[in-house]
XYZ file of C-alpha atoms in Angstrom:
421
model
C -10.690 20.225 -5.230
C -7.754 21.818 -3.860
C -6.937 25.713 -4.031
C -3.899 28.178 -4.107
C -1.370 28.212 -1.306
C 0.740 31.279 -1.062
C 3.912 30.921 -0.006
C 4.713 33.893 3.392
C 7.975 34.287 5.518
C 8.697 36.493 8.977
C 11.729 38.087 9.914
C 12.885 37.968 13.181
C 15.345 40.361 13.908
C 15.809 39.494 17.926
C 17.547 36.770 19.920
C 15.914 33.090 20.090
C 18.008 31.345 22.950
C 18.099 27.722 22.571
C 18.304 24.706 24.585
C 21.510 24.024 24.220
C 22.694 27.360 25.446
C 23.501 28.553 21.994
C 20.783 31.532 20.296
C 20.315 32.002 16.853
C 19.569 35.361 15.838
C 18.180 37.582 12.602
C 16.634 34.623 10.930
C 13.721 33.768 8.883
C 10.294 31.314 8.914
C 8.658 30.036 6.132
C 4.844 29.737 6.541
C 1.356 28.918 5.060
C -1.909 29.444 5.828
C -5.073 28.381 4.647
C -8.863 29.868 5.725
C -9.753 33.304 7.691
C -9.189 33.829 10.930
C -12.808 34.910 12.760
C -12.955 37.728 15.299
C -11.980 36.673 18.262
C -8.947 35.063 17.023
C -9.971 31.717 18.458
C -9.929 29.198 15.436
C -6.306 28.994 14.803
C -4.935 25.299 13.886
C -0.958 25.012 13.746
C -0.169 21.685 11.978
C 3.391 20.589 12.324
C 5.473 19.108 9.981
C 7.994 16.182 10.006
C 11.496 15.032 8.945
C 11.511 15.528 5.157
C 7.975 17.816 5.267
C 7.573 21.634 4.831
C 5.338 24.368 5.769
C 3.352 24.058 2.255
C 0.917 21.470 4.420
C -2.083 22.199 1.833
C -3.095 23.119 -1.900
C -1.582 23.743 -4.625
C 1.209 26.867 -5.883
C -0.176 28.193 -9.009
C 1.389 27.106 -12.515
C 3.368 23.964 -10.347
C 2.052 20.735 -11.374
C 2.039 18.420 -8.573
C 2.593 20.491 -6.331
C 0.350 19.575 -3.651
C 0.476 19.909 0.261
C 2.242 17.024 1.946
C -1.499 16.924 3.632
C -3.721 18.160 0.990
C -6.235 15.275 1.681
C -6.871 16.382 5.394
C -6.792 20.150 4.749
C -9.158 22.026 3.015
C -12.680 23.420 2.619
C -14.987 20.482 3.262
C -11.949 18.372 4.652
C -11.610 16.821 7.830
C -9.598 19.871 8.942
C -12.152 22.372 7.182
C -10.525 25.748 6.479
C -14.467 27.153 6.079
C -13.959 27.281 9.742
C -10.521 26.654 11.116
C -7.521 29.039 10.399
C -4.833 26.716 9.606
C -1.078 27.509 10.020
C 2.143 25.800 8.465
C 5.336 26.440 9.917
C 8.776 25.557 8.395
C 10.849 24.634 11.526
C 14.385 26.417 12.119
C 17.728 24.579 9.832
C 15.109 22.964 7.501
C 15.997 22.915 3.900
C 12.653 24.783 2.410
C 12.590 28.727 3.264
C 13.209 28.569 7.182
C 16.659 30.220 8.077
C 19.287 27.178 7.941
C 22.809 25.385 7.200
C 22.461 26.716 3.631
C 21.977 30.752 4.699
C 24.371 32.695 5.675
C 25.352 33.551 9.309
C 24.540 37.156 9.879
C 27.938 37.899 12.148
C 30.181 36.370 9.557
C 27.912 36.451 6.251
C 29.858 32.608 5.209
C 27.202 30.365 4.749
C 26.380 28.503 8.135
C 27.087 24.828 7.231
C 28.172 22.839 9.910
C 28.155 26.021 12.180
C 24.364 26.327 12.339
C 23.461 25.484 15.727
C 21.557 22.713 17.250
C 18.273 22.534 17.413
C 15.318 20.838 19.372
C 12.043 20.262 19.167
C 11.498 22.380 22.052
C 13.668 25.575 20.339
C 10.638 24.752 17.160
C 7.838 24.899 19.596
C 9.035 28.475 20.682
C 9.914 29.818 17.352
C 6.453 28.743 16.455
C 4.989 30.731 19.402
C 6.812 33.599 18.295
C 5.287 33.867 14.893
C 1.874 32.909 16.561
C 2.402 36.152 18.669
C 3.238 38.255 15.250
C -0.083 37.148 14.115
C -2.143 37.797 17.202
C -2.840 34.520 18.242
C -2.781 33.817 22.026
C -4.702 30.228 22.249
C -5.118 27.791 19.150
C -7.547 25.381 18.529
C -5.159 22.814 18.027
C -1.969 21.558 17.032
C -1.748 18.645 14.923
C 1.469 16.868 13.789
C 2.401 13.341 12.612
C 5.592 11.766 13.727
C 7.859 14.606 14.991
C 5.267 16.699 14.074
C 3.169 14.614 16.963
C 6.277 15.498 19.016
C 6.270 19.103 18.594
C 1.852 19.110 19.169
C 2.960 16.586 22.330
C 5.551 19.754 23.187
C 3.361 22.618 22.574
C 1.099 21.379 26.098
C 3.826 21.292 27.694
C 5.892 24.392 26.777
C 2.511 26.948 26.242
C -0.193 24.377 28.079
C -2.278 27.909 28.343
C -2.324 28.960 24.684
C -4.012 25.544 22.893
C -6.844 23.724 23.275
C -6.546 20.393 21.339
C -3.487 18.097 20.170
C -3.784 15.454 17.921
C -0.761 13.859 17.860
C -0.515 10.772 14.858
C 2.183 8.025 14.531
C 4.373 9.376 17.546
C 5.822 9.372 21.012
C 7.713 10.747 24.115
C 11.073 9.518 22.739
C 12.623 7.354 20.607
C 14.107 4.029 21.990
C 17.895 3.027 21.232
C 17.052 1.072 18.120
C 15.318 4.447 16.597
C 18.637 6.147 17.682
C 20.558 3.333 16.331
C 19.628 3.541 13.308
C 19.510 7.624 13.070
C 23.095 7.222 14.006
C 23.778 4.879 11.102
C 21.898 7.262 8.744
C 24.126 10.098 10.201
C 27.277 8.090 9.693
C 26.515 7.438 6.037
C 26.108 10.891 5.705
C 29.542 12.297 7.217
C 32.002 9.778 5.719
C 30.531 10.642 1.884
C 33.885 12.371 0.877
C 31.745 14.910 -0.690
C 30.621 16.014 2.856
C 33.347 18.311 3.849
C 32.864 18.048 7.727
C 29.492 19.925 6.638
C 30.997 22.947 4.640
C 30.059 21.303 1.201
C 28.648 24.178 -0.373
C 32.001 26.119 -0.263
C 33.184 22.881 -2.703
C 30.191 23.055 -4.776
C 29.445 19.640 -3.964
C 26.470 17.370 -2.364
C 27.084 14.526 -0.499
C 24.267 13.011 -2.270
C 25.927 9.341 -2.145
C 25.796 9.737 1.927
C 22.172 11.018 1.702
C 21.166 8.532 -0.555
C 21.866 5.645 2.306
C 20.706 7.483 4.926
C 17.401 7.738 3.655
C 17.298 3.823 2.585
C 18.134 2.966 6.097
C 15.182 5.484 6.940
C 12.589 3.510 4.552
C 13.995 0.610 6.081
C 12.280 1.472 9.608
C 9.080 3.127 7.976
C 7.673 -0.232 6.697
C 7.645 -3.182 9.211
C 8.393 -6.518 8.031
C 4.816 -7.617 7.591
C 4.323 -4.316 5.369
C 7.498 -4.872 3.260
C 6.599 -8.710 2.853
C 3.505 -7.742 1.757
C 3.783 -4.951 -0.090
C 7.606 -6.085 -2.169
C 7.936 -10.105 -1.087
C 10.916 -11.589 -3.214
C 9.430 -9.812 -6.629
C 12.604 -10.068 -8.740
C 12.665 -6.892 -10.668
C 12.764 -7.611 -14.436
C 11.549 -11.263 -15.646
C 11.486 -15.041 -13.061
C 15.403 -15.444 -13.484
C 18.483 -14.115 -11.074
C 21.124 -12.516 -12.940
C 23.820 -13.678 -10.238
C 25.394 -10.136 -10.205
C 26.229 -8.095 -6.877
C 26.078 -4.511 -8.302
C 22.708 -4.732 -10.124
C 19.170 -4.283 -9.031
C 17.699 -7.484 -9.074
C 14.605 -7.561 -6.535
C 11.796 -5.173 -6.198
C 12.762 -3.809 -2.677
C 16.321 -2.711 -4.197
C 14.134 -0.770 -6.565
C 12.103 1.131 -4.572
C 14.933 1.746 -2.083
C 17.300 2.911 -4.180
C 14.366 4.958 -6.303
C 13.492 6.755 -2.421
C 17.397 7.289 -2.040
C 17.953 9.170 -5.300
C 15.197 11.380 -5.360
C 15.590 12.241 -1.196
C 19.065 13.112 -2.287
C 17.815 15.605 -5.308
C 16.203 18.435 -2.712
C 16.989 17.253 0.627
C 20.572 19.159 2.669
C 22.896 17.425 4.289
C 22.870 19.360 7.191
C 19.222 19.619 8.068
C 19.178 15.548 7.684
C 21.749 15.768 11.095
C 20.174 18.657 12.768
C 16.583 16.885 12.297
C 17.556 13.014 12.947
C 19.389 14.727 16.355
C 16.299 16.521 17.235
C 14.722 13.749 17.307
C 17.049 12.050 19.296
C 16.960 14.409 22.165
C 13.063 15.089 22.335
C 12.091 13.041 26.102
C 10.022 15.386 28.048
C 10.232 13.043 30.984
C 13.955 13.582 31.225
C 13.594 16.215 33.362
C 10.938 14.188 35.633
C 13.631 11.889 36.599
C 11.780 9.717 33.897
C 8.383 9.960 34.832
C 6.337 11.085 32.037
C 3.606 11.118 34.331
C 5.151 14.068 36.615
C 6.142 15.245 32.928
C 2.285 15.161 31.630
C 1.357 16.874 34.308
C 1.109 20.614 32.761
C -0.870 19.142 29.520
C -4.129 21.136 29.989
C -5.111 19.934 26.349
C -7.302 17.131 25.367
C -5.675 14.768 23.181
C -6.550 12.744 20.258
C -3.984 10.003 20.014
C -3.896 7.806 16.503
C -1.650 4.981 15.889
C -1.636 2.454 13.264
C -1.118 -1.629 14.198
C 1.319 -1.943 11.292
C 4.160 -0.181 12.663
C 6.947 -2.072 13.775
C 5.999 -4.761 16.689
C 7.216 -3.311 20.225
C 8.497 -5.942 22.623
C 6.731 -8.557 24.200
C 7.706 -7.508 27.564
C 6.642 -3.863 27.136
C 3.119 -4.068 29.184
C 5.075 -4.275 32.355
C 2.543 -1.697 34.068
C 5.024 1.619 33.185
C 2.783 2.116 30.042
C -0.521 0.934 29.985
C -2.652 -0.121 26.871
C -5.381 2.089 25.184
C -7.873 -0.218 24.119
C -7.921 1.175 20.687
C -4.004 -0.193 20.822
C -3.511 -3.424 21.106
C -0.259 -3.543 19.312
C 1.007 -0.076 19.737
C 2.670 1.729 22.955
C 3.692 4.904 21.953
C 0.865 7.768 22.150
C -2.051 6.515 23.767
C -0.449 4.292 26.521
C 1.990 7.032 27.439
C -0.778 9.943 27.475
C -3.685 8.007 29.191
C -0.681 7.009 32.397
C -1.223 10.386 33.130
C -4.807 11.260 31.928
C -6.764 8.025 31.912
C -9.957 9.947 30.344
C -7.009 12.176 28.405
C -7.187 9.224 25.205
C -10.032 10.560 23.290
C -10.217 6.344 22.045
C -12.238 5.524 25.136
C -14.299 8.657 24.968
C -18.132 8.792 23.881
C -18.584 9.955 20.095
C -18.387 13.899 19.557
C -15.755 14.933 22.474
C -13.013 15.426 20.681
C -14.340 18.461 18.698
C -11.864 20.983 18.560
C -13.992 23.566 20.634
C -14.488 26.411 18.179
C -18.150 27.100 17.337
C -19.802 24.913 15.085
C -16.560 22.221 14.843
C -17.036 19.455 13.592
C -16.727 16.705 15.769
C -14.608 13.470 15.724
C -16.123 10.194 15.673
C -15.141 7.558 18.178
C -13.684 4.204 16.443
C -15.481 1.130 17.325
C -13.142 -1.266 18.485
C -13.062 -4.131 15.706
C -13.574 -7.713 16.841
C -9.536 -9.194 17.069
C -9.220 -5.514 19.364
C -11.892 -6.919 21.584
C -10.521 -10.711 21.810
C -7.032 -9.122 22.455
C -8.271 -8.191 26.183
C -8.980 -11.759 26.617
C -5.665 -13.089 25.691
C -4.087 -13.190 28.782
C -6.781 -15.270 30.363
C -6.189 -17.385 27.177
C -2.443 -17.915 27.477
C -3.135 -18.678 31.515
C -5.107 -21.030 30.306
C -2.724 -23.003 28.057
C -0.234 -22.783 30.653
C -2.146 -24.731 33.072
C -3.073 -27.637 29.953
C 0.269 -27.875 29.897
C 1.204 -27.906 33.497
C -1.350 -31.009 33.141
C -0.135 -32.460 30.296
C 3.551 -32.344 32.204
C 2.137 -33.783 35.158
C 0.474 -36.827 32.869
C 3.664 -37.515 31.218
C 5.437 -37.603 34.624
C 2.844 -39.833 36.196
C 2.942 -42.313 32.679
C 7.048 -42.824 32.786
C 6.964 -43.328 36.668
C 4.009 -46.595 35.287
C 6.269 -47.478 32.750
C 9.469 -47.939 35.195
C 7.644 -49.897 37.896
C 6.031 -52.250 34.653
C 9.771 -53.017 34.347
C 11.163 -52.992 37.712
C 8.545 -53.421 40.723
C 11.319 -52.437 43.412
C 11.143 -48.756 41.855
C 9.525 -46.363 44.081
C 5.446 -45.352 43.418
């Protein structure tokens, strides 16, 4: 049973320099949070959020129907993150669209609404605006900080940035930086986004318009890269929408994918800014801690003091073949993955809490609960043994090669004894 979130925000009237040499000033975070903070300040949990997320992580707003937290099945009392003991926090991250100071408030020098003058923001510029309202509350070290996607970016930043003040990260679905494809097809989204008419080089809401047809595409391309192909096969196949017959028409909706994409589309477009789609999809773009290791996310890991638990899922879109080239080592809890546990345990090879005994990766505060270890399933175990497999099969057919060679060479002498043996 869920409970009743209540909805806080912080001023901050002081300078917040950012990475890109710009500051932001006199501005505004929305937050949650859920449970009681216990006497020694110690049992603090920030969870942070991703792309289209917010800080209302858990319960429910009183009189809303569905109005649930984005993570209302993980948070809660008696819920794997149990607010009987753990403090938790929700943070609304700088130029998002739902209470945090962004491209829709107005600048405080000029008092015109920011738009496409809201400066740019990073993942890092998050981390420290979440330390700040950390320090408002008294809270020098958390727990942990948990986050999915770029919200496993931003836990991934807090042990770098603050490696002193946390405990625990738990970083789910993520990684140290997005490959060109990712940015490929961010910069698609973006493009959709900027040539709607409606956009207005980002100063839309002086025209009293949305560029909803822009955000509409961007966020199909987005559910494009969400599913992988097995998932989409699986979940949509060629299910024709209405009835077994094509209608031979190019403008209607006639399979069950065009559906559902064009169903995520409209209602992304119905709350989501303009704006905060760029600033977000860019923040992503730019988030490779290694970057200033020369790329060594070893060197880059280096600071973590945390220990991590690192959860991936085997669906996600297949990396390359050629990606085990020693640079990012396998956990053996991720056979098909390479983004959180390879690129943690590089630089911590006990750090992936997969390979750990059952019960270490409590979260430390008294009387935690503690984290049960997943037992590898049987394909995980016969996917060490492939390459001796596939060595295998190359020397059968090395032999088989050799035993055609040797069988034409018979053949040619059959017909002509002068050929050579």
């Amino acid at each position: 049973m869920s409970f009743f979130a209540t909805p806080q925000s912080m001023h901050f009237p002081e300078v917040l320099p950012l990475q890109s040499g710009a500051s932001i000033r006199d501005y505004h975070l929305a937050y949650e949070t859920y449970g009681t903070l216990n006497a020694d300040r110690s049992n603090a949990v920030l969870v942070c959020h991703a792309l289209n997320a917010s800080h209302h992580v858990a319960g429910v707003y009183a009189g809303q129907d569905k109005s649930e937290g984005w993570w209302d099945n993980m948070i809660g009392p008696g819920k794997p993150v149990d607010t009987d003991r753990f403090f938790v926090i929700g943070v609304n991250n700088l130029g998002s669209c739902f209470g945090s100071t962004g491209p829709m408030h107005n600048h405080p020098d000029t008092g015109e609404v920011y738009g496409a003058d809201f400066p740019v923001v990073t993942v890092e510029d998050w981390v420290n605006a979440q330390a700040r309202l950390l320090d408002r509350l008294g809270i020098q070290q958390l727990a942990a900080v948990l986050g999915g996607s770029l919200g496993g970016m931003q836990a991934l930043s807090w042990t770098l940035q603050y490696p002193e003040r946390m405990r625990h990260a738990v970083v789910v679905a993520s990684a140290p930086n997005l490959t060109a494809e990712n940015i490929a097809f961010n910069e698609v989204a973006r493009r959709a986004i900027v040539t709607d008419p409606d956009f207005h080089g980002g100063h839309f809401y002086r025209h009293g318009v949305i560029p909803k047809r822009g955000l509409r595409i961007a966020r199909m391309i987005g559910h494009i890269t969400y599913l992988s192909d097995d998932v989409m096969n699986e979940k949509f196949g060629r299910q024709l929408r209405e009835g077994l017959e094509l209608k031979y028409s190019t403008q209607d909706i006639e399979f069950q994918i065009e559906s559902y994409l064009r169903y995520q589309g409209d209602k992304f477009s119905d709350y989501f800014d303009a704006n905060t789609y760029l600033l977000i999809t860019r923040a992503l773009d730019y988030f490779d801690p290694a970057r200033t290791h020369a790329g060594n996310l070893t060197r880059a890991l280096a600071r973590a003091q945390a220990r991590f638990l690192l959860v991936s899922f085997t669906t996600d879109w297949t990396p390359r073949s050629t990606r085990p080239t020693g640079t990012m080592p396998f956990c053996s809890m991720t056979p098909g993955t390479w983004a959180s546990c390879a690129l943690i345990s590089i630089a911590f090879p006990r750090s992936c809490n997969h390979d750990r005994k059952s019960g270490d990766a409590s979260l430390g505060a008294p009387g935690a609960p503690r984290l049960a270890r997943a037992r590898p399933r049987l394909w995980q175990r016969r996917h060490a043994r492939l390459p001796a497999a596939r060595a295998r099969l190359q020397w059968l057919w090395r032999g088989d090669r050799r035993r055609q060679r040797a069988g034409l060479r018979a053949a040619r002498r059959r017909c002509d004894p002068a050929q050579p043996r």
